[in-house]
Short mmCIF file of C-alpha atoms and ligand atoms in Angstrom, two decimals:
data_model
loop_
_atom_site.label_atom_id
_atom_site.label_comp_id
_atom_site.label_asym_id
_atom_site.label_seq_id
_atom_site.Cartn_x
_atom_site.Cartn_y
_atom_site.Cartn_z
CA MET K 1 28.41 10.09 -1.75
CA ASN K 2 26.07 9.92 1.22
CA PRO K 3 23.48 7.31 0.13
CA ASN K 4 20.73 9.55 1.44
CA GLU K 5 21.78 12.24 -1.03
CA ASP K 6 21.96 9.86 -3.99
CA LYS K 7 18.96 10.72 -6.12
CA ARG K 8 19.44 7.87 -8.59
CA PRO K 9 16.61 5.30 -8.23
CA GLU K 10 17.47 1.84 -6.99
CA LEU K 11 16.49 -0.41 -9.90
CA ARG K 12 14.58 -2.82 -7.65
CA ASP K 13 12.41 0.05 -6.41
CA LEU K 14 11.07 0.36 -9.97
CA SER K 15 8.27 -1.55 -11.63
CA PRO K 16 9.03 -3.31 -14.93
CA ALA K 17 7.29 -0.46 -16.77
CA GLN K 18 9.46 2.12 -14.99
CA VAL K 19 12.62 0.16 -15.85
CA GLN K 20 11.49 0.19 -19.47
CA GLU K 21 10.89 3.97 -19.35
CA LEU K 22 14.38 4.45 -17.96
CA VAL K 23 15.95 2.22 -20.59
CA VAL K 24 14.15 4.07 -23.39
CA ALA K 25 15.12 7.42 -21.89
CA LEU K 26 18.73 6.26 -22.11
CA GLY K 27 18.31 5.74 -25.85
CA GLN K 28 17.86 1.96 -25.84
CA LYS K 29 15.23 -0.25 -27.41
CA PRO K 30 12.45 -1.28 -24.96
CA TYR K 31 13.47 -4.97 -25.07
CA ARG K 32 16.69 -4.08 -23.27
CA ALA K 33 14.55 -3.60 -20.15
CA ARG K 34 13.79 -7.31 -20.17
CA GLN K 35 17.51 -8.06 -20.20
CA VAL K 36 18.10 -5.68 -17.29
CA LEU K 37 15.30 -7.37 -15.31
CA GLN K 38 16.73 -10.81 -16.09
CA TRP K 39 20.09 -9.71 -14.73
CA LEU K 40 18.48 -8.33 -11.60
CA TYR K 41 16.20 -11.17 -10.65
CA GLN K 42 17.11 -14.32 -12.55
CA HIS K 43 20.90 -13.94 -12.39
CA GLY K 44 20.89 -11.90 -9.17
CA ALA K 45 23.42 -9.42 -10.59
CA GLU K 46 24.94 -7.18 -7.96
CA SER K 47 26.66 -4.73 -10.28
CA PHE K 48 26.13 -3.20 -13.69
CA GLU K 49 29.48 -4.65 -14.87
CA GLU K 50 28.02 -8.15 -14.50
CA MET K 51 25.31 -7.37 -17.07
CA THR K 52 27.50 -8.52 -19.92
CA THR K 53 24.76 -8.88 -22.54
CA LEU K 54 24.40 -5.07 -22.40
CA SER K 55 26.91 -2.87 -24.20
CA LYS K 56 29.58 -1.21 -22.08
CA VAL K 57 28.31 2.23 -23.06
CA PHE K 58 24.76 1.36 -21.98
CA ARG K 59 25.98 -0.11 -18.70
CA GLU K 60 27.87 3.08 -17.97
CA ARG K 61 24.82 5.20 -18.77
CA LEU K 62 22.68 2.96 -16.62
CA ALA K 63 25.10 3.30 -13.71
CA ARG K 64 24.91 7.10 -14.00
CA ALA K 65 21.09 7.03 -14.04
CA ALA K 66 20.34 4.30 -11.49
CA ARG K 67 21.95 2.44 -8.63
CA LEU K 68 22.07 -1.02 -7.08
CA GLU K 69 22.19 -1.36 -3.30
CA ASN K 70 23.35 -4.82 -2.54
CA MET K 71 22.28 -6.24 0.76
CA ALA K 72 24.51 -8.83 2.33
CA PRO K 73 23.83 -9.88 5.90
CA SER K 74 26.29 -8.35 8.30
CA LEU K 75 25.66 -11.19 10.69
CA VAL K 76 24.41 -14.72 10.25
CA GLU K 77 23.47 -16.70 13.33
CA ALA K 78 22.97 -20.42 12.90
CA SER K 79 20.65 -22.51 15.04
CA ALA K 80 21.32 -26.10 15.98
CA ASP K 81 18.37 -27.03 13.74
CA GLY K 82 19.95 -25.37 10.67
CA THR K 83 17.79 -22.22 10.79
CA ARG K 84 19.80 -19.09 10.07
CA LYS K 85 18.97 -15.59 11.21
CA LEU K 86 20.27 -12.93 8.86
CA LEU K 87 20.87 -9.39 10.08
CA PHE K 88 20.91 -6.69 7.42
CA LYS K 89 22.32 -3.26 8.11
CA LEU K 90 20.44 -0.73 6.00
CA GLN K 91 22.04 2.31 4.39
CA ASP K 92 20.69 4.64 7.08
CA GLY K 93 22.18 2.51 9.85
CA LEU K 94 18.93 0.78 10.88
CA ALA K 95 18.73 -2.99 10.78
CA VAL K 96 16.25 -5.71 9.92
CA GLU K 97 16.31 -9.45 10.26
CA SER K 98 15.19 -12.34 8.07
CA VAL K 99 15.07 -16.00 8.97
CA LEU K 100 16.16 -18.68 6.51
CA ILE K 101 14.70 -22.07 7.36
CA PRO K 102 15.93 -25.22 5.64
CA GLU K 103 13.35 -27.95 5.06
CA GLU K 104 13.93 -31.41 3.57
CA ASP K 105 14.27 -30.30 -0.04
CA HIS K 106 13.77 -26.55 -0.02
CA SER K 107 14.22 -23.45 2.09
CA THR K 108 11.76 -20.88 3.35
CA LEU K 109 12.53 -17.26 4.12
CA CYS K 110 10.68 -15.24 6.72
CA VAL K 111 11.05 -11.73 5.39
CA SER K 112 10.63 -8.33 7.07
CA SER K 113 8.58 -5.50 5.63
CA GLN K 114 9.27 -2.71 8.14
CA VAL K 115 11.93 -1.69 10.65
CA GLY K 116 10.04 -2.23 13.87
CA CYS K 117 6.26 -2.31 13.81
CA ARG K 118 3.43 -0.09 14.97
CA MET K 119 0.91 -2.86 15.70
CA GLY K 120 2.08 -3.27 19.29
CA CYS K 121 1.14 -6.93 19.78
CA ALA K 122 1.69 -7.73 23.45
CA PHE K 123 3.54 -11.01 22.86
CA CYS K 124 5.91 -9.79 20.15
CA ARG K 125 9.46 -8.66 20.64
CA THR K 126 9.50 -6.59 17.44
CA ALA K 127 6.73 -4.47 18.95
CA THR K 128 9.08 -3.38 21.73
CA LEU K 129 11.21 -1.58 19.12
CA GLY K 130 8.35 0.71 18.18
CA PHE K 131 8.09 1.75 14.56
CA LYS K 132 11.13 3.11 12.76
CA ARG K 133 10.23 3.13 9.08
CA ASN K 134 8.85 1.22 6.12
CA LEU K 135 11.19 -0.83 4.00
CA ARG K 136 11.46 0.03 0.32
CA PRO K 137 10.78 -2.70 -2.27
CA ALA K 138 14.53 -2.92 -2.93
CA GLU K 139 15.15 -3.57 0.76
CA ILE K 140 12.59 -6.37 0.78
CA MET K 141 14.08 -7.82 -2.40
CA GLY K 142 17.57 -7.43 -0.95
CA GLN K 143 16.66 -9.85 1.84
CA VAL K 144 15.17 -12.32 -0.64
CA LEU K 145 18.07 -12.20 -3.11
CA ALA K 146 20.64 -12.56 -0.33
CA ALA K 147 18.77 -15.55 1.11
CA ARG K 148 18.58 -17.15 -2.32
CA ARG K 149 22.37 -16.91 -2.55
CA LEU K 150 22.79 -18.33 0.97
CA ALA K 151 20.37 -21.26 0.64
CA GLU K 152 22.04 -24.62 0.33
CA PRO K 153 22.09 -25.92 -3.28
CA ASP K 154 19.97 -28.97 -2.42
CA LYS K 155 17.49 -26.77 -0.49
CA PRO K 156 16.78 -23.88 -2.87
CA LEU K 157 14.70 -20.94 -1.71
CA THR K 158 11.18 -21.69 -2.94
CA ASN K 159 8.96 -20.45 -0.08
CA LEU K 160 8.52 -17.02 1.37
CA VAL K 161 6.48 -15.74 4.29
CA PHE K 162 5.99 -12.07 5.15
CA MET K 163 6.08 -12.81 8.87
CA GLY K 164 9.28 -11.12 9.92
CA MET K 165 9.49 -7.64 11.37
CA GLY K 166 6.59 -5.35 10.54
CA GLU K 167 2.99 -5.50 9.35
CA PRO K 168 2.98 -5.99 5.56
CA LEU K 169 -0.41 -4.33 5.07
CA ASP K 170 0.92 -1.23 6.82
CA ASN K 171 3.47 -0.92 3.99
CA LEU K 172 1.36 -2.11 1.09
CA PRO K 173 2.81 -0.13 -1.85
CA ALA K 174 6.29 -1.51 -1.19
CA VAL K 175 5.06 -5.00 -0.34
CA ASN K 176 2.90 -5.16 -3.46
CA LEU K 177 5.78 -4.14 -5.73
CA ALA K 178 8.09 -6.63 -4.02
CA LEU K 179 5.40 -9.29 -4.53
CA ARG K 180 5.34 -8.42 -8.23
CA HIS K 181 9.11 -8.97 -8.38
CA ILE K 182 8.80 -12.20 -6.38
CA LEU K 183 5.90 -13.74 -8.30
CA GLY K 184 6.21 -12.12 -11.73
CA SER K 185 7.74 -13.76 -14.80
CA HIS K 186 10.09 -10.76 -15.07
CA GLY K 187 11.28 -11.53 -11.54
CA LEU K 188 11.80 -14.61 -9.41
CA ALA K 189 8.65 -16.35 -10.71
CA MET K 190 8.02 -18.07 -7.37
CA SER K 191 4.80 -20.05 -6.99
CA GLN K 192 1.92 -17.99 -5.60
CA ARG K 193 1.00 -20.93 -3.37
CA ARG K 194 4.42 -20.73 -1.74
CA VAL K 195 4.40 -17.05 -0.95
CA THR K 196 2.34 -15.98 2.06
CA VAL K 197 1.50 -12.53 3.35
CA SER K 198 0.62 -12.52 7.03
CA THR K 199 -1.37 -9.71 8.60
CA ALA K 200 -2.34 -8.87 12.17
CA GLY K 201 -5.74 -7.89 10.76
CA VAL K 202 -5.31 -4.58 8.97
CA VAL K 203 -8.72 -4.84 7.36
CA ALA K 204 -8.35 -1.67 5.29
CA GLY K 205 -5.43 -3.21 3.39
CA LEU K 206 -7.09 -6.51 2.44
CA PRO K 207 -8.91 -5.40 -0.75
CA ALA K 208 -5.78 -3.74 -2.13
CA LEU K 209 -3.68 -6.80 -1.32
CA ALA K 210 -6.19 -9.11 -3.02
CA ALA K 211 -6.37 -6.86 -6.07
CA ALA K 212 -2.60 -6.65 -6.43
CA SER K 213 -1.40 -10.10 -5.53
CA PRO K 214 -2.48 -13.73 -5.69
CA ALA K 215 -0.16 -14.66 -2.81
CA ALA K 216 -1.53 -16.80 0.01
CA LEU K 217 -3.01 -15.03 3.02
CA ALA K 218 -2.38 -15.66 6.70
CA VAL K 219 -3.98 -13.85 9.62
CA SER K 220 -2.46 -13.67 13.07
CA LEU K 221 -5.57 -14.20 15.22
CA ASN K 222 -4.51 -15.28 18.73
CA ALA K 223 -7.81 -14.79 20.53
CA PRO K 224 -11.45 -15.72 19.92
CA SER K 225 -12.99 -12.74 21.77
CA ASP K 226 -12.73 -9.00 21.24
CA GLU K 227 -11.96 -8.40 24.89
CA LEU K 228 -8.88 -10.63 24.85
CA ARG K 229 -7.80 -9.85 21.30
CA SER K 230 -7.88 -6.11 21.95
CA ARG K 231 -5.61 -6.69 24.93
CA LEU K 232 -3.17 -8.84 22.97
CA MET K 233 -3.40 -7.04 19.63
CA PRO K 234 -4.30 -3.33 19.70
CA VAL K 235 -5.20 -3.54 15.97
CA ASN K 236 -8.40 -5.26 17.16
CA ARG K 237 -9.58 -1.97 18.70
CA ARG K 238 -9.58 -0.48 15.19
CA TRP K 239 -10.95 -3.55 13.37
CA ASN K 240 -12.67 -5.99 15.71
CA LEU K 241 -13.34 -9.67 15.08
CA ALA K 242 -16.65 -8.97 13.33
CA ALA K 243 -15.03 -6.49 10.94
CA LEU K 244 -12.15 -8.87 10.32
CA LYS K 245 -14.45 -11.79 9.60
CA LYS K 246 -16.59 -9.72 7.23
CA ALA K 247 -13.49 -8.67 5.27
CA LEU K 248 -12.16 -12.23 5.15
CA MET K 249 -15.51 -13.63 3.98
CA ALA K 250 -15.24 -11.21 1.06
CA TYR K 251 -11.58 -12.01 0.33
CA PRO K 252 -11.35 -13.51 -3.17
CA LEU K 253 -9.86 -16.95 -2.56
CA LYS K 254 -9.24 -19.40 -5.38
CA PRO K 255 -11.39 -22.55 -5.00
CA THR K 256 -8.67 -24.76 -3.54
CA ARG K 257 -7.13 -22.14 -1.28
CA ARG K 258 -7.65 -21.50 2.42
CA ILE K 259 -6.71 -18.71 4.78
CA THR K 260 -4.18 -19.70 7.41
CA PHE K 261 -4.89 -18.47 10.92
CA GLU K 262 -1.90 -18.20 13.20
CA TYR K 263 -2.69 -18.70 16.87
CA VAL K 264 0.16 -18.22 19.33
CA LEU K 265 -0.69 -20.22 22.45
CA LEU K 266 0.02 -18.23 25.62
CA GLY K 267 -0.11 -20.32 28.79
CA GLY K 268 -3.26 -19.61 30.81
CA VAL K 269 -4.26 -16.69 28.57
CA ASN K 270 -5.74 -18.00 25.33
CA ASP K 271 -5.20 -21.76 25.52
CA GLN K 272 -8.34 -22.93 27.35
CA PRO K 273 -10.65 -25.54 25.76
CA ALA K 274 -13.57 -23.09 25.86
CA GLN K 275 -11.47 -20.67 23.82
CA ALA K 276 -10.84 -23.39 21.23
CA VAL K 277 -14.62 -23.92 21.03
CA ALA K 278 -15.13 -20.16 20.56
CA LEU K 279 -12.42 -20.08 17.91
CA ALA K 280 -14.05 -22.93 15.98
CA ARG K 281 -17.35 -21.06 16.13
CA TRP K 282 -15.76 -17.83 14.86
CA LEU K 283 -14.15 -19.70 11.96
CA GLN K 284 -17.46 -21.07 10.74
CA GLY K 285 -18.07 -20.06 7.14
CA LEU K 286 -14.41 -19.32 6.43
CA ARG K 287 -12.17 -21.64 4.40
CA ALA K 288 -9.57 -21.86 7.10
CA LYS K 289 -6.75 -23.82 8.60
CA VAL K 290 -5.20 -23.05 11.95
CA ASN K 291 -1.54 -23.09 12.89
CA LEU K 292 -1.07 -23.43 16.63
CA ILE K 293 2.23 -21.98 17.78
CA PRO K 294 3.31 -22.54 21.36
CA PHE K 295 4.73 -19.19 22.52
CA ASN K 296 8.49 -18.71 22.50
CA PRO K 297 9.32 -16.57 25.51
CA HIS K 298 11.85 -13.80 24.94
CA PRO K 299 13.64 -11.70 27.56
CA GLY K 300 11.12 -9.46 29.30
CA ALA K 301 8.11 -11.36 27.90
CA ALA K 302 4.99 -11.19 30.05
CA PHE K 303 3.68 -14.56 28.85
CA GLU K 304 4.51 -18.21 29.24
CA ARG K 305 4.49 -21.09 26.85
CA SER K 306 1.41 -23.33 26.99
CA ALA K 307 1.97 -26.75 28.50
CA PRO K 308 2.09 -29.56 25.89
CA GLN K 309 -1.15 -31.13 27.22
CA ARG K 310 -2.93 -27.75 26.89
CA VAL K 311 -1.73 -27.48 23.28
CA GLU K 312 -2.95 -30.99 22.56
CA ALA K 313 -6.33 -30.36 24.20
CA PHE K 314 -6.78 -27.09 22.29
CA GLN K 315 -5.98 -28.79 19.01
CA GLY K 316 -8.33 -31.66 19.91
CA GLU K 317 -11.26 -29.28 20.44
CA LEU K 318 -10.68 -27.72 17.04
CA ILE K 319 -10.33 -31.03 15.22
CA LYS K 320 -13.50 -32.33 16.92
CA ARG K 321 -15.27 -29.39 15.29
CA HIS K 322 -13.81 -30.18 11.85
CA VAL K 323 -11.26 -27.37 11.90
CA THR K 324 -7.92 -28.26 10.35
CA ALA K 325 -5.42 -27.45 13.07
CA MET K 326 -1.73 -28.18 13.17
CA VAL K 327 0.80 -27.56 15.90
CA ARG K 328 3.82 -25.83 14.41
CA LYS K 329 7.33 -26.57 15.49
CA SER K 330 9.25 -23.43 16.24
CA ARG K 331 12.51 -23.21 14.39
CA GLY K 332 15.59 -21.35 15.49
CA VAL K 333 14.44 -20.84 19.07
CA ASP K 334 18.05 -21.01 20.34
CA ILE K 335 18.97 -17.99 18.20
CA SER K 336 15.73 -16.07 18.89
CA ALA K 337 14.60 -16.63 15.33
CA ALA K 338 11.11 -17.88 16.14
CA CYS K 339 7.76 -16.04 15.76
CA GLY K 340 7.55 -12.84 17.77
CA GLN K 341 11.24 -12.81 18.64
CA LEU K 342 12.80 -10.63 15.90
CA ALA K 343 14.28 -7.41 17.18
CA GLY K 344 16.69 -6.26 14.48
CA LYS K 345 19.83 -6.64 16.48
CA LYS K 346 22.08 -9.47 17.52
CA ALA K 347 20.29 -10.11 20.77
CA GLY K 348 16.87 -9.85 19.30
CA THR K 349 14.44 -11.71 16.95
CA ALA K 350 10.67 -13.19 15.78
CA GLN K 351 9.33 -16.85 15.46
CA VAL K 352 8.42 -18.56 12.24
CA THR K 353 6.11 -21.44 11.60
CA LEU K 354 5.97 -23.31 8.39
CA GLU K 355 4.08 -25.86 6.39
S1 LIG P 1 3.33 -9.78 15.77
FE1 LIG P 1 3.69 -8.88 13.73
S2 LIG P 1 2.12 -7.28 13.60
FE2 LIG P 1 2.28 -7.79 15.78
S3 LIG P 1 3.79 -6.32 16.60
FE3 LIG P 1 4.91 -8.18 16.00
S4 LIG P 1 5.65 -7.77 13.92
FE4 LIG P 1 4.00 -6.31 14.35
#
C-alpha cells in the first residue's frame, strides 16, 4: 500500500490518552495501553509481533488499526572525532538528518524538527533548502529511537538538542508531543535538564512551549543589534530584540535554570569587542549563559570563521562583564555535521555544540 494512502495512525503520533482510546476501542482493558507504550518507548519495539506480553489476537487487531513506521538511517557518516551523521529517508522520499555525538560517558543527539526551514538564517545551510514540511511526532521519535539503538553501550543516549534541521517552535504541536514521549514516564523518561529546545526567536511560540514542556531552552541570538540581527536572521524583523527579551524575561524558568544563548561567531561581522559589550548589556536581567560557536563554513557560505584571537577577545569581554561564556568545540566538521551545516542529503549538514 502507498504509505500516503494508509489511513491507520502511526502509534507514535498518538498521545498516551489516544493510545488508550484505541486500545479500549479494540476491546481491551485500559491498562493494556501502558504495555503498548512500554513496548514502543522502553523496549523500542519495531513491530507488533515483538509485543509478546499482548495476546496474538490483540496484536493482530492492533496491526489492522494502527501502524509502526520504523526509521533506520539510510546512511551513516562517521567523523574522525566519533560524531555520526544519520540520514533518514522519509516515507514521502524527503530526507532529514540527525547528528549523534559521543561524549565521555554518554551520547547526545541533535534532532531535526522540520524538513528544511523557513527562518532563512543567512549563515545556515539548512536555510538554503527552503521549507519542505513539518515532521510528525513519529518522525521526530524515529530519529531518537534509531539513535538510541546506534549509541555505543558505554555512551548511552541521554542528551537531546532540538538544533538540527528546522525551527522547533514553527512545528510546536509535533515537537510538544515528541517532548512528552521523550520526557514522560510512559516514554523515554529522559531528564528535562538534558533535553534542550533551541529557537531562532519565534516569540509567539514561547508561552506554549513553556506551558507544555519543562525542557531546557536555548536561543540562537548571533547579533546584539536589530540592524545586524535582522540581516542575519529574518525572524528578527517579525520579533525584534526588545520583543524577544520581553518574552524571555517572562519565560518561567526553574530557580537553578538558565537560558542558553547560542552565538555563531562570523569573522568581521559580529565578533567585534564592542559587539560583545552590547551583547552583555542586552543580556542584563536574564539568567543566561552564552555558547560561542566559531562559524563552520559550508560550500557557498558568505561568511568566514572568526580568528581564534577574536573569539578569545569576545569571550573575554563577556566574562569581564560577569556573563558566563564558553567557546564550543564544533563536532563532526569533516562530515558537515556541525551547526548550520545540515542539508538533508549526503553532501549537506548543520553544526552542533554541546555542554
Ligand atoms: S539556523 Fe536553525 S532556524 Fe535558522 S535557518 Fe537554520 S535551521 Fe532554521
